[in-house]
Amino acid sequence: MTRLNKFLSESGYCSRREADRLIEQGRITVNGLRPEMGTKVGPEDRICVDGKPIHNDQEQRIYLAFHKPVGIECTTNTSVKNNVIDYLKYPERIFPIGRLDKASEGLLLMTNDGDIVNKILRARNNHEKEYIVTVDKPLTDRFIERMRKGVPVLDTVTRPCPVEAISRNVFRITLTQGLNRQIRRMCAYLGYEVTALKRIRIMNISLDVPVGKYRPLTANEMAQLNTLLADSSKTAEGF
């Protein structure tokens, strides 16, 4: 017997967190009945979401590297204007791993593998995300040093991180946290406004496709990714 949220994750339908939300909304049935949180299911049970049966087929896993344009929302809710699902029009059901805010562009991983989502979304695992950031005025040594050491945002102080000036108004930063709009908030605290933000790397996956395009992850990338995720915790946290 497997917990219902784990079943939906392993089936590739959605992440465990999303599964819990669907259960709370009453959109899932098990053998025609609405289940409670924590319900366990077996091979003989009929699980449906919005009346459509879900099958646990782990053979066809999809992993995509997508260059998200500015203006696209990282949501599977197709009632939201400019959502990533309608933009991609991918022939099978996939969902984003983590988020990249609407005003930002860059690398977004898409998948149908809920289990890998649960592993990657653990900020405590120190998974690196690298960004190129443009701000509204010239960088100073003090700004770079403060960004490196940590800045108070959202009732905490950001972790120390590598920061490197690239040009007069552009810097590179590598994060291992997933605080909401973290880079924008860090810059704002120091009196700067972000005018462009681009994510160029997630862990071992680098952005190498044009804006709006995607490609499958290679076998070598997946092997490296699985090695990096081998010891990942499964306690929910943001990306």
Tab-separated table of N, CA, C and O in Angstrom, residues 53-169:
chain	number	residue	atom	x	y	z
A	53	PRO	N	-9.219	8.521	-14.822
A	53	PRO	CA	-8.357	7.557	-14.123
A	53	PRO	C	-6.873	7.860	-14.302
A	53	PRO	O	-6.440	8.315	-15.356
A	54	ILE	N	-6.101	7.605	-13.253
A	54	ILE	CA	-4.654	7.806	-13.256
A	54	ILE	C	-3.985	6.441	-13.185
A	54	ILE	O	-4.339	5.594	-12.369
A	55	HIS	N	-3.006	6.231	-14.039
A	55	HIS	CA	-2.273	4.969	-14.067
A	55	HIS	C	-0.830	5.205	-13.656
A	55	HIS	O	-0.210	6.186	-14.058
A	56	ASN	N	-0.306	4.314	-12.857
A	56	ASN	CA	1.080	4.443	-12.396
A	56	ASN	C	2.009	3.791	-13.404
A	56	ASN	O	2.366	2.633	-13.306
A	57	ASP	N	2.401	4.580	-14.393
A	57	ASP	CA	3.295	4.105	-15.449
A	57	ASP	C	4.589	4.902	-15.375
A	57	ASP	O	4.641	6.062	-15.751
A	58	GLN	N	5.653	4.274	-14.863
A	58	GLN	CA	6.900	4.988	-14.652
A	58	GLN	C	7.865	4.872	-15.837
A	58	GLN	O	9.001	5.291	-15.744
A	59	GLU	N	7.433	4.279	-16.952
A	59	GLU	CA	8.356	4.037	-18.059
A	59	GLU	C	8.636	5.299	-18.879
A	59	GLU	O	9.755	5.536	-19.290
A	60	GLN	N	7.600	6.115	-19.105
A	60	GLN	CA	7.755	7.279	-19.967
A	60	GLN	C	8.000	8.537	-19.138
A	60	GLN	O	7.099	9.326	-18.907
A	61	ARG	N	9.226	8.722	-18.696
A	61	ARG	CA	9.566	9.913	-17.931
A	61	ARG	C	10.033	11.018	-18.882
A	61	ARG	O	10.779	10.758	-19.825
A	62	ILE	N	9.599	12.234	-18.621
A	62	ILE	CA	9.927	13.382	-19.465
A	62	ILE	C	10.719	14.382	-18.635
A	62	ILE	O	10.308	14.736	-17.521
A	63	TYR	N	11.854	14.827	-19.170
A	63	TYR	CA	12.684	15.831	-18.506
A	63	TYR	C	13.118	16.843	-19.570
A	63	TYR	O	13.843	16.487	-20.503
A	64	LEU	N	12.680	18.077	-19.423
A	64	LEU	CA	12.967	19.110	-20.422
A	64	LEU	C	13.695	20.299	-19.796
A	64	LEU	O	13.403	20.680	-18.657
A	65	ALA	N	14.618	20.883	-20.567
A	65	ALA	CA	15.225	22.163	-20.224
A	65	ALA	C	14.561	23.209	-21.120
A	65	ALA	O	14.688	23.163	-22.343
A	66	PHE	N	13.849	24.150	-20.501
A	66	PHE	CA	13.053	25.140	-21.224
A	66	PHE	C	13.588	26.539	-20.927
A	66	PHE	O	13.881	26.873	-19.779
A	67	HIS	N	13.737	27.359	-21.964
A	67	HIS	CA	14.148	28.752	-21.787
A	67	HIS	C	12.888	29.602	-21.683
A	67	HIS	O	12.317	30.026	-22.685
A	68	LYS	N	12.463	29.851	-20.450
A	68	LYS	CA	11.222	30.604	-20.229
A	68	LYS	C	11.389	32.080	-20.602
A	68	LYS	O	12.323	32.730	-20.152
A	69	PRO	N	10.489	32.596	-21.415
A	69	PRO	CA	10.547	34.031	-21.737
A	69	PRO	C	9.973	34.878	-20.589
A	69	PRO	O	9.224	34.380	-19.740
A	70	VAL	N	10.311	36.147	-20.593
A	70	VAL	CA	9.657	37.101	-19.700
A	70	VAL	C	8.165	37.123	-20.018
A	70	VAL	O	7.759	37.039	-21.181
A	71	GLY	N	7.329	37.195	-18.984
A	71	GLY	CA	5.887	37.300	-19.191
A	71	GLY	C	5.126	35.996	-19.062
A	71	GLY	O	3.892	36.004	-19.034
A	72	ILE	N	5.847	34.868	-18.975
A	72	ILE	CA	5.183	33.568	-18.838
A	72	ILE	C	5.115	33.184	-17.364
A	72	ILE	O	6.094	33.289	-16.630
A	73	GLU	N	3.933	32.752	-16.920
A	73	GLU	CA	3.709	32.359	-15.524
A	73	GLU	C	4.026	30.872	-15.338
A	73	GLU	O	3.571	30.019	-16.104
A	74	CYS	N	4.797	30.559	-14.295
A	74	CYS	CA	5.158	29.160	-13.996
A	74	CYS	C	4.041	28.490	-13.206
A	74	CYS	O	4.182	28.220	-12.004
A	75	THR	N	2.934	28.236	-13.867
A	75	THR	CA	1.807	27.585	-13.216
A	75	THR	C	1.169	26.581	-14.167
A	75	THR	O	1.200	26.776	-15.387
A	76	THR	N	0.602	25.521	-13.591
A	76	THR	CA	-0.133	24.541	-14.389
A	76	THR	C	-1.615	24.902	-14.473
A	76	THR	O	-2.388	24.186	-15.101
A	77	ASN	N	-1.988	25.990	-13.822
A	77	ASN	CA	-3.377	26.452	-13.850
A	77	ASN	C	-3.640	27.144	-15.180
A	77	ASN	O	-3.217	28.275	-15.408
A	78	THR	N	-4.333	26.451	-16.070
A	78	THR	CA	-4.522	26.981	-17.429
A	78	THR	C	-5.546	28.107	-17.495
A	78	THR	O	-5.763	28.686	-18.558
A	79	SER	N	-6.183	28.438	-16.352
A	79	SER	CA	-7.068	29.602	-16.338
A	79	SER	C	-6.277	30.892	-16.137
A	79	SER	O	-6.806	31.987	-16.309
A	80	VAL	N	-4.985	30.753	-15.781
A	80	VAL	CA	-4.109	31.917	-15.619
A	80	VAL	C	-3.570	32.322	-16.990
A	80	VAL	O	-3.061	31.482	-17.737
A	81	LYS	N	-3.678	33.604	-17.294
A	81	LYS	CA	-3.208	34.107	-18.584
A	81	LYS	C	-1.699	33.891	-18.727
A	81	LYS	O	-0.948	34.056	-17.777
A	82	ASN	N	-1.251	33.497	-19.918
A	82	ASN	CA	0.171	33.291	-20.230
A	82	ASN	C	0.828	32.232	-19.346
A	82	ASN	O	1.993	32.354	-18.970
A	83	ASN	N	0.072	31.179	-19.031
A	83	ASN	CA	0.645	30.094	-18.224
A	83	ASN	C	1.590	29.243	-19.067
A	83	ASN	O	1.465	29.164	-20.287
A	84	VAL	N	2.537	28.600	-18.392
A	84	VAL	CA	3.594	27.864	-19.088
A	84	VAL	C	3.061	26.652	-19.856
A	84	VAL	O	3.607	26.279	-20.901
A	85	ILE	N	1.983	26.049	-19.385
A	85	ILE	CA	1.429	24.861	-20.045
A	85	ILE	C	0.864	25.219	-21.417
A	85	ILE	O	1.150	24.552	-22.429
A	86	ASP	N	0.067	26.261	-21.473
A	86	ASP	CA	-0.496	26.686	-22.762
A	86	ASP	C	0.598	27.193	-23.696
A	86	ASP	O	0.520	27.031	-24.913
A	87	TYR	N	1.627	27.824	-23.121
A	87	TYR	CA	2.711	28.333	-23.954
A	87	TYR	C	3.459	27.192	-24.639
A	87	TYR	O	3.727	27.243	-25.847
A	88	LEU	N	3.791	26.157	-23.890
A	88	LEU	CA	4.575	25.049	-24.448
A	88	LEU	C	3.760	24.153	-25.379
A	88	LEU	O	4.282	23.607	-26.343
A	89	LYS	N	2.469	23.952	-25.011
A	89	LYS	CA	1.608	23.048	-25.794
A	89	LYS	C	2.270	21.670	-25.977
A	89	LYS	O	2.208	21.063	-27.053
A	90	TYR	N	2.902	21.179	-24.929
A	90	TYR	CA	3.554	19.877	-24.999
A	90	TYR	C	2.476	18.787	-25.067
A	90	TYR	O	1.440	18.897	-24.397
A	91	PRO	N	2.689	17.747	-25.868
A	91	PRO	CA	1.628	16.754	-26.084
A	91	PRO	C	1.284	15.888	-24.870
A	91	PRO	O	0.237	15.242	-24.861
A	92	GLU	N	2.155	15.872	-23.848
A	92	GLU	CA	1.858	15.100	-22.644
A	92	GLU	C	1.842	16.023	-21.438
A	92	GLU	O	2.405	17.118	-21.472
A	93	ARG	N	1.215	15.552	-20.343
A	93	ARG	CA	1.096	16.387	-19.159
A	93	ARG	C	2.454	16.522	-18.475
A	93	ARG	O	3.056	15.535	-18.076
A	94	ILE	N	2.932	17.755	-18.320
A	94	ILE	CA	4.177	18.033	-17.616
A	94	ILE	C	3.951	19.224	-16.692
A	94	ILE	O	2.942	19.926	-16.807
A	95	PHE	N	4.879	19.445	-15.787
A	95	PHE	CA	4.757	20.569	-14.868
A	95	PHE	C	6.149	21.085	-14.535
A	95	PHE	O	7.144	20.363	-14.670
A	96	PRO	N	6.250	22.347	-14.109
A	96	PRO	CA	7.567	22.925	-13.829
A	96	PRO	C	8.132	22.446	-12.501
A	96	PRO	O	7.387	22.173	-11.559
A	97	ILE	N	9.451	22.353	-12.434
A	97	ILE	CA	10.145	22.076	-11.178
A	97	ILE	C	10.518	23.421	-10.585
A	97	ILE	O	11.420	24.105	-11.068
A	98	GLY	N	9.816	23.842	-9.561
A	98	GLY	CA	10.061	25.146	-8.976
A	98	GLY	C	9.452	26.258	-9.807
A	98	GLY	O	8.590	26.019	-10.651
A	99	ARG	N	9.926	27.475	-9.543
A	99	ARG	CA	9.335	28.638	-10.200
A	99	ARG	C	10.420	29.573	-10.713
A	99	ARG	O	11.570	29.510	-10.289
A	100	LEU	N	10.022	30.422	-11.620
A	100	LEU	CA	10.837	31.535	-12.085
A	100	LEU	C	9.831	32.655	-12.328
A	100	LEU	O	8.897	32.467	-13.108
A	101	ASP	N	9.962	33.774	-11.607
A	101	ASP	CA	8.865	34.745	-11.620
A	101	ASP	C	8.595	35.302	-13.015
A	101	ASP	O	9.435	35.233	-13.910
A	102	LYS	N	7.415	35.857	-13.167
A	102	LYS	CA	6.915	36.287	-14.476
A	102	LYS	C	7.846	37.273	-15.164
A	102	LYS	O	8.022	37.231	-16.384
A	103	ALA	N	8.466	38.154	-14.386
A	103	ALA	CA	9.323	39.187	-14.959
A	103	ALA	C	10.726	38.690	-15.300
A	103	ALA	O	11.529	39.447	-15.842
A	104	SER	N	11.018	37.422	-14.978
A	104	SER	CA	12.350	36.868	-15.225
A	104	SER	C	12.314	35.890	-16.392
A	104	SER	O	11.262	35.367	-16.754
A	105	GLU	N	13.489	35.634	-16.962
A	105	GLU	CA	13.602	34.629	-18.016
A	105	GLU	C	14.684	33.626	-17.628
A	105	GLU	O	15.391	33.795	-16.637
A	106	GLY	N	14.780	32.563	-18.434
A	106	GLY	CA	15.875	31.623	-18.226
A	106	GLY	C	15.437	30.198	-18.035
A	106	GLY	O	14.319	29.809	-18.385
A	107	LEU	N	16.344	29.418	-17.465
A	107	LEU	CA	16.177	27.976	-17.391
A	107	LEU	C	15.069	27.569	-16.434
A	107	LEU	O	15.046	27.964	-15.276
A	108	LEU	N	14.153	26.762	-16.950
A	108	LEU	CA	13.082	26.161	-16.161
A	108	LEU	C	13.031	24.688	-16.542
A	108	LEU	O	12.948	24.358	-17.724
A	109	LEU	N	13.116	23.813	-15.567
A	109	LEU	CA	13.020	22.377	-15.840
A	109	LEU	C	11.569	21.954	-15.797
A	109	LEU	O	10.821	22.338	-14.893
A	110	MET	N	11.161	21.171	-16.772
A	110	MET	CA	9.794	20.657	-16.871
A	110	MET	C	9.850	19.141	-16.858
A	110	MET	O	10.760	18.536	-17.440
A	111	THR	N	8.866	18.511	-16.226
A	111	THR	CA	8.883	17.052	-16.100
A	111	THR	C	7.485	16.514	-15.861
A	111	THR	O	6.542	17.269	-15.621
A	112	ASN	N	7.358	15.188	-15.903
A	112	ASN	CA	6.153	14.510	-15.425
A	112	ASN	C	6.503	13.592	-14.259
A	112	ASN	O	5.703	12.760	-13.854
A	113	ASP	N	7.718	13.744	-13.724
A	113	ASP	CA	8.228	12.892	-12.652
A	113	ASP	C	8.106	13.624	-11.319
A	113	ASP	O	8.949	14.449	-10.965
A	114	GLY	N	7.042	13.340	-10.594
A	114	GLY	CA	6.810	14.025	-9.329
A	114	GLY	C	7.863	13.747	-8.283
A	114	GLY	O	8.125	14.579	-7.413
A	115	ASP	N	8.495	12.577	-8.346
A	115	ASP	CA	9.482	12.227	-7.331
A	115	ASP	C	10.725	13.101	-7.445
A	115	ASP	O	11.282	13.553	-6.445
A	116	ILE	N	11.166	13.373	-8.676
A	116	ILE	CA	12.353	14.206	-8.844
A	116	ILE	C	12.057	15.656	-8.453
A	116	ILE	O	12.925	16.369	-7.955
A	117	VAL	N	10.808	16.078	-8.626
A	117	VAL	CA	10.404	17.408	-8.163
A	117	VAL	C	10.615	17.516	-6.662
A	117	VAL	O	11.203	18.475	-6.157
A	118	ASN	N	10.147	16.504	-5.938
A	118	ASN	CA	10.269	16.523	-4.479
A	118	ASN	C	11.715	16.601	-4.027
A	118	ASN	O	12.024	17.215	-3.009
A	119	LYS	N	12.625	16.002	-4.775
A	119	LYS	CA	14.037	16.025	-4.396
A	119	LYS	C	14.681	17.371	-4.725
A	119	LYS	O	15.420	17.930	-3.915
A	120	ILE	N	14.410	17.896	-5.921
A	120	ILE	CA	15.058	19.135	-6.344
A	120	ILE	C	14.561	20.333	-5.540
A	120	ILE	O	15.311	21.285	-5.299
A	121	LEU	N	13.305	20.289	-5.088
A	121	LEU	CA	12.741	21.449	-4.406
A	121	LEU	C	13.216	21.604	-2.971
A	121	LEU	O	12.634	22.378	-2.221
A	122	ARG	N	14.252	20.890	-2.566
A	122	ARG	CA	14.727	20.981	-1.198
A	122	ARG	C	15.845	22.013	-1.102
A	122	ARG	O	16.977	21.739	-1.481
A	123	ALA	N	15.545	23.179	-0.607
A	123	ALA	CA	16.580	24.201	-0.473
A	123	ALA	C	17.695	23.717	0.447
A	123	ALA	O	18.845	24.084	0.283
A	124	ARG	N	17.365	22.893	1.428
A	124	ARG	CA	18.369	22.442	2.396
A	124	ARG	C	19.441	21.568	1.745
A	124	ARG	O	20.478	21.299	2.324
A	125	ASN	N	19.197	21.109	0.535
A	125	ASN	CA	20.180	20.245	-0.127
A	125	ASN	C	21.264	21.026	-0.855
A	125	ASN	O	22.125	20.439	-1.503
A	126	ASN	N	21.211	22.355	-0.768
A	126	ASN	CA	22.264	23.192	-1.345
A	126	ASN	C	22.406	23.019	-2.855
A	126	ASN	O	23.512	23.048	-3.381
A	127	HIS	N	21.286	22.823	-3.539
A	127	HIS	CA	21.332	22.702	-4.988
A	127	HIS	C	21.505	24.096	-5.600
A	127	HIS	O	20.725	25.007	-5.342
A	128	GLU	N	22.509	24.258	-6.438
A	128	GLU	CA	22.855	25.582	-6.956
A	128	GLU	C	21.954	26.028	-8.102
A	128	GLU	O	21.602	25.237	-8.972
A	129	LYS	N	21.620	27.319	-8.072
A	129	LYS	CA	20.958	27.980	-9.194
A	129	LYS	C	21.745	29.249	-9.505
A	129	LYS	O	22.002	30.053	-8.606
A	130	GLU	N	22.119	29.422	-10.772
A	130	GLU	CA	22.984	30.534	-11.158
A	130	GLU	C	22.216	31.537	-12.026
A	130	GLU	O	21.463	31.129	-12.917
A	131	TYR	N	22.433	32.817	-11.749
A	131	TYR	CA	21.680	33.875	-12.424
A	131	TYR	C	22.618	34.984	-12.930
A	131	TYR	O	23.655	35.261	-12.320
A	132	ILE	N	22.201	35.634	-14.022
A	132	ILE	CA	22.817	36.860	-14.492
A	132	ILE	C	21.798	37.976	-14.248
A	132	ILE	O	20.647	37.883	-14.705
A	133	VAL	N	22.223	39.021	-13.531
A	133	VAL	CA	21.289	40.057	-13.080
A	133	VAL	C	21.763	41.433	-13.536
A	133	VAL	O	22.937	41.779	-13.383
A	134	THR	N	20.838	42.203	-14.096
A	134	THR	CA	21.108	43.588	-14.469
A	134	THR	C	20.337	44.501	-13.524
A	134	THR	O	19.147	44.267	-13.263
A	135	VAL	N	21.017	45.526	-13.014
A	135	VAL	CA	20.375	46.465	-12.091
A	135	VAL	C	20.388	47.875	-12.671
A	135	VAL	O	21.017	48.142	-13.695
A	136	ASP	N	19.683	48.788	-11.981
A	136	ASP	CA	19.403	50.102	-12.551
A	136	ASP	C	20.503	51.136	-12.347
A	136	ASP	O	20.380	52.258	-12.843
A	137	LYS	N	21.570	50.795	-11.632
A	137	LYS	CA	22.655	51.763	-11.443
A	137	LYS	C	23.970	51.017	-11.244
A	137	LYS	O	23.975	49.795	-11.028
A	138	PRO	N	25.081	51.710	-11.330
A	138	PRO	CA	26.385	51.032	-11.280
A	138	PRO	C	26.612	50.255	-9.979
A	138	PRO	O	26.210	50.689	-8.894
A	139	LEU	N	27.260	49.108	-10.122
A	139	LEU	CA	27.604	48.284	-8.972
A	139	LEU	C	28.725	48.934	-8.181
A	139	LEU	O	29.577	49.629	-8.734
A	140	THR	N	28.719	48.683	-6.882
A	140	THR	CA	29.825	49.139	-6.027
A	140	THR	C	30.424	47.923	-5.322
A	140	THR	O	29.796	46.860	-5.235
A	141	ASP	N	31.634	48.094	-4.816
A	141	ASP	CA	32.269	47.014	-4.062
A	141	ASP	C	31.429	46.663	-2.835
A	141	ASP	O	31.319	45.491	-2.460
A	142	ARG	N	30.854	47.677	-2.213
A	142	ARG	CA	30.025	47.433	-1.028
A	142	ARG	C	28.803	46.583	-1.379
A	142	ARG	O	28.446	45.659	-0.654
A	143	PHE	N	28.160	46.902	-2.510
A	143	PHE	CA	26.988	46.117	-2.944
A	143	PHE	C	27.369	44.656	-3.142
A	143	PHE	O	26.677	43.753	-2.641
A	144	ILE	N	28.461	44.394	-3.865
A	144	ILE	CA	28.881	43.021	-4.134
A	144	ILE	C	29.177	42.289	-2.828
A	144	ILE	O	28.768	41.138	-2.625
A	145	GLU	N	29.869	42.968	-1.910
A	145	GLU	CA	30.236	42.339	-0.646
A	145	GLU	C	29.010	42.029	0.213
A	145	GLU	O	28.912	40.950	0.807
A	146	ARG	N	28.064	42.951	0.253
A	146	ARG	CA	26.837	42.717	1.033
A	146	ARG	C	26.027	41.567	0.439
A	146	ARG	O	25.465	40.742	1.180
A	147	MET	N	25.928	41.522	-0.870
A	147	MET	CA	25.200	40.425	-1.516
A	147	MET	C	25.859	39.090	-1.200
A	147	MET	O	25.183	38.078	-0.982
A	148	ARG	N	27.183	39.061	-1.176
A	148	ARG	CA	27.911	37.829	-0.873
A	148	ARG	C	27.658	37.349	0.557
A	148	ARG	O	27.477	36.164	0.806
A	149	LYS	N	27.669	38.290	1.481
A	149	LYS	CA	27.615	37.920	2.904
A	149	LYS	C	26.209	37.572	3.382
A	149	LYS	O	26.054	36.818	4.343
A	150	GLY	N	25.193	38.131	2.740
A	150	GLY	CA	23.825	37.866	3.164
A	150	GLY	C	23.081	39.149	3.484
A	150	GLY	O	23.646	40.097	4.040
A	151	VAL	N	21.808	39.170	3.127
A	151	VAL	CA	20.969	40.357	3.254
A	151	VAL	C	19.674	39.974	3.977
A	151	VAL	O	19.115	38.907	3.719
A	152	PRO	N	19.165	40.831	4.887
A	152	PRO	CA	17.891	40.530	5.547
A	152	PRO	C	16.715	40.633	4.568
A	152	PRO	O	16.465	41.691	4.012
A	153	VAL	N	16.021	39.514	4.364
A	153	VAL	CA	14.778	39.516	3.575
A	153	VAL	C	13.824	38.508	4.180
A	153	VAL	O	14.251	37.465	4.695
A	154	LEU	N	12.534	38.810	4.154
A	154	LEU	CA	11.494	37.865	4.566
A	154	LEU	C	11.786	37.243	5.931
A	154	LEU	O	11.728	36.023	6.116
A	155	ASP	N	12.120	38.084	6.900
A	155	ASP	CA	12.341	37.642	8.284
A	155	ASP	C	13.489	36.659	8.445
A	155	ASP	O	13.494	35.840	9.381
A	156	THR	N	14.454	36.697	7.544
A	156	THR	CA	15.643	35.864	7.676
A	156	THR	C	16.810	36.612	7.037
A	156	THR	O	16.651	37.733	6.562
A	157	VAL	N	17.982	36.014	7.056
A	157	VAL	CA	19.140	36.568	6.367
A	157	VAL	C	19.573	35.557	5.316
A	157	VAL	O	19.701	34.362	5.614
A	158	THR	N	19.763	36.019	4.092
A	158	THR	CA	20.111	35.095	3.017
A	158	THR	C	21.467	34.443	3.275
A	158	THR	O	22.334	35.023	3.931
A	159	ARG	N	21.635	33.248	2.762
A	159	ARG	CA	22.891	32.523	2.926
A	159	ARG	C	24.028	33.227	2.185
A	159	ARG	O	23.802	33.784	1.110
A	160	PRO	N	25.239	33.145	2.706
A	160	PRO	CA	26.390	33.617	1.932
A	160	PRO	C	26.442	32.901	0.585
A	160	PRO	O	26.125	31.701	0.497
A	161	CYS	N	26.803	33.630	-0.463
A	161	CYS	CA	26.777	33.042	-1.809
A	161	CYS	C	27.798	33.732	-2.699
A	161	CYS	O	28.184	34.876	-2.456
A	162	PRO	N	28.253	33.056	-3.765
A	162	PRO	CA	29.177	33.671	-4.718
A	162	PRO	C	28.489	34.770	-5.526
A	162	PRO	O	27.394	34.561	-6.048
A	163	VAL	N	29.123	35.930	-5.601
A	163	VAL	CA	28.627	37.049	-6.412
A	163	VAL	C	29.821	37.649	-7.139
A	163	VAL	O	30.867	37.878	-6.532
A	164	GLU	N	29.645	37.914	-8.427
A	164	GLU	CA	30.755	38.408	-9.252
A	164	GLU	C	30.247	39.495	-10.196
A	164	GLU	O	29.261	39.290	-10.920
A	165	ALA	N	30.895	40.646	-10.170
A	165	ALA	CA	30.547	41.720	-11.105
A	165	ALA	C	31.010	41.337	-12.506
A	165	ALA	O	32.142	40.896	-12.696
A	166	ILE	N	30.137	41.508	-13.488
A	166	ILE	CA	30.469	41.204	-14.887
A	166	ILE	C	30.747	42.476	-15.664
A	166	ILE	O	31.671	42.541	-16.481
A	167	SER	N	29.934	43.495	-15.409
A	167	SER	CA	30.125	44.793	-16.058
A	167	SER	C	29.568	45.862	-15.127
A	167	SER	O	29.268	45.596	-13.962
A	168	ARG	N	29.418	47.051	-15.633
A	168	ARG	CA	29.020	48.200	-14.806
A	168	ARG	C	27.724	47.970	-14.043
A	168	ARG	O	27.599	48.341	-12.873
A	169	ASN	N	26.743	47.364	-14.697
A	169	ASN	CA	25.426	47.168	-14.080
A	169	ASN	C	25.011	45.704	-14.005
A	169	ASN	O	23.851	45.425	-13.689
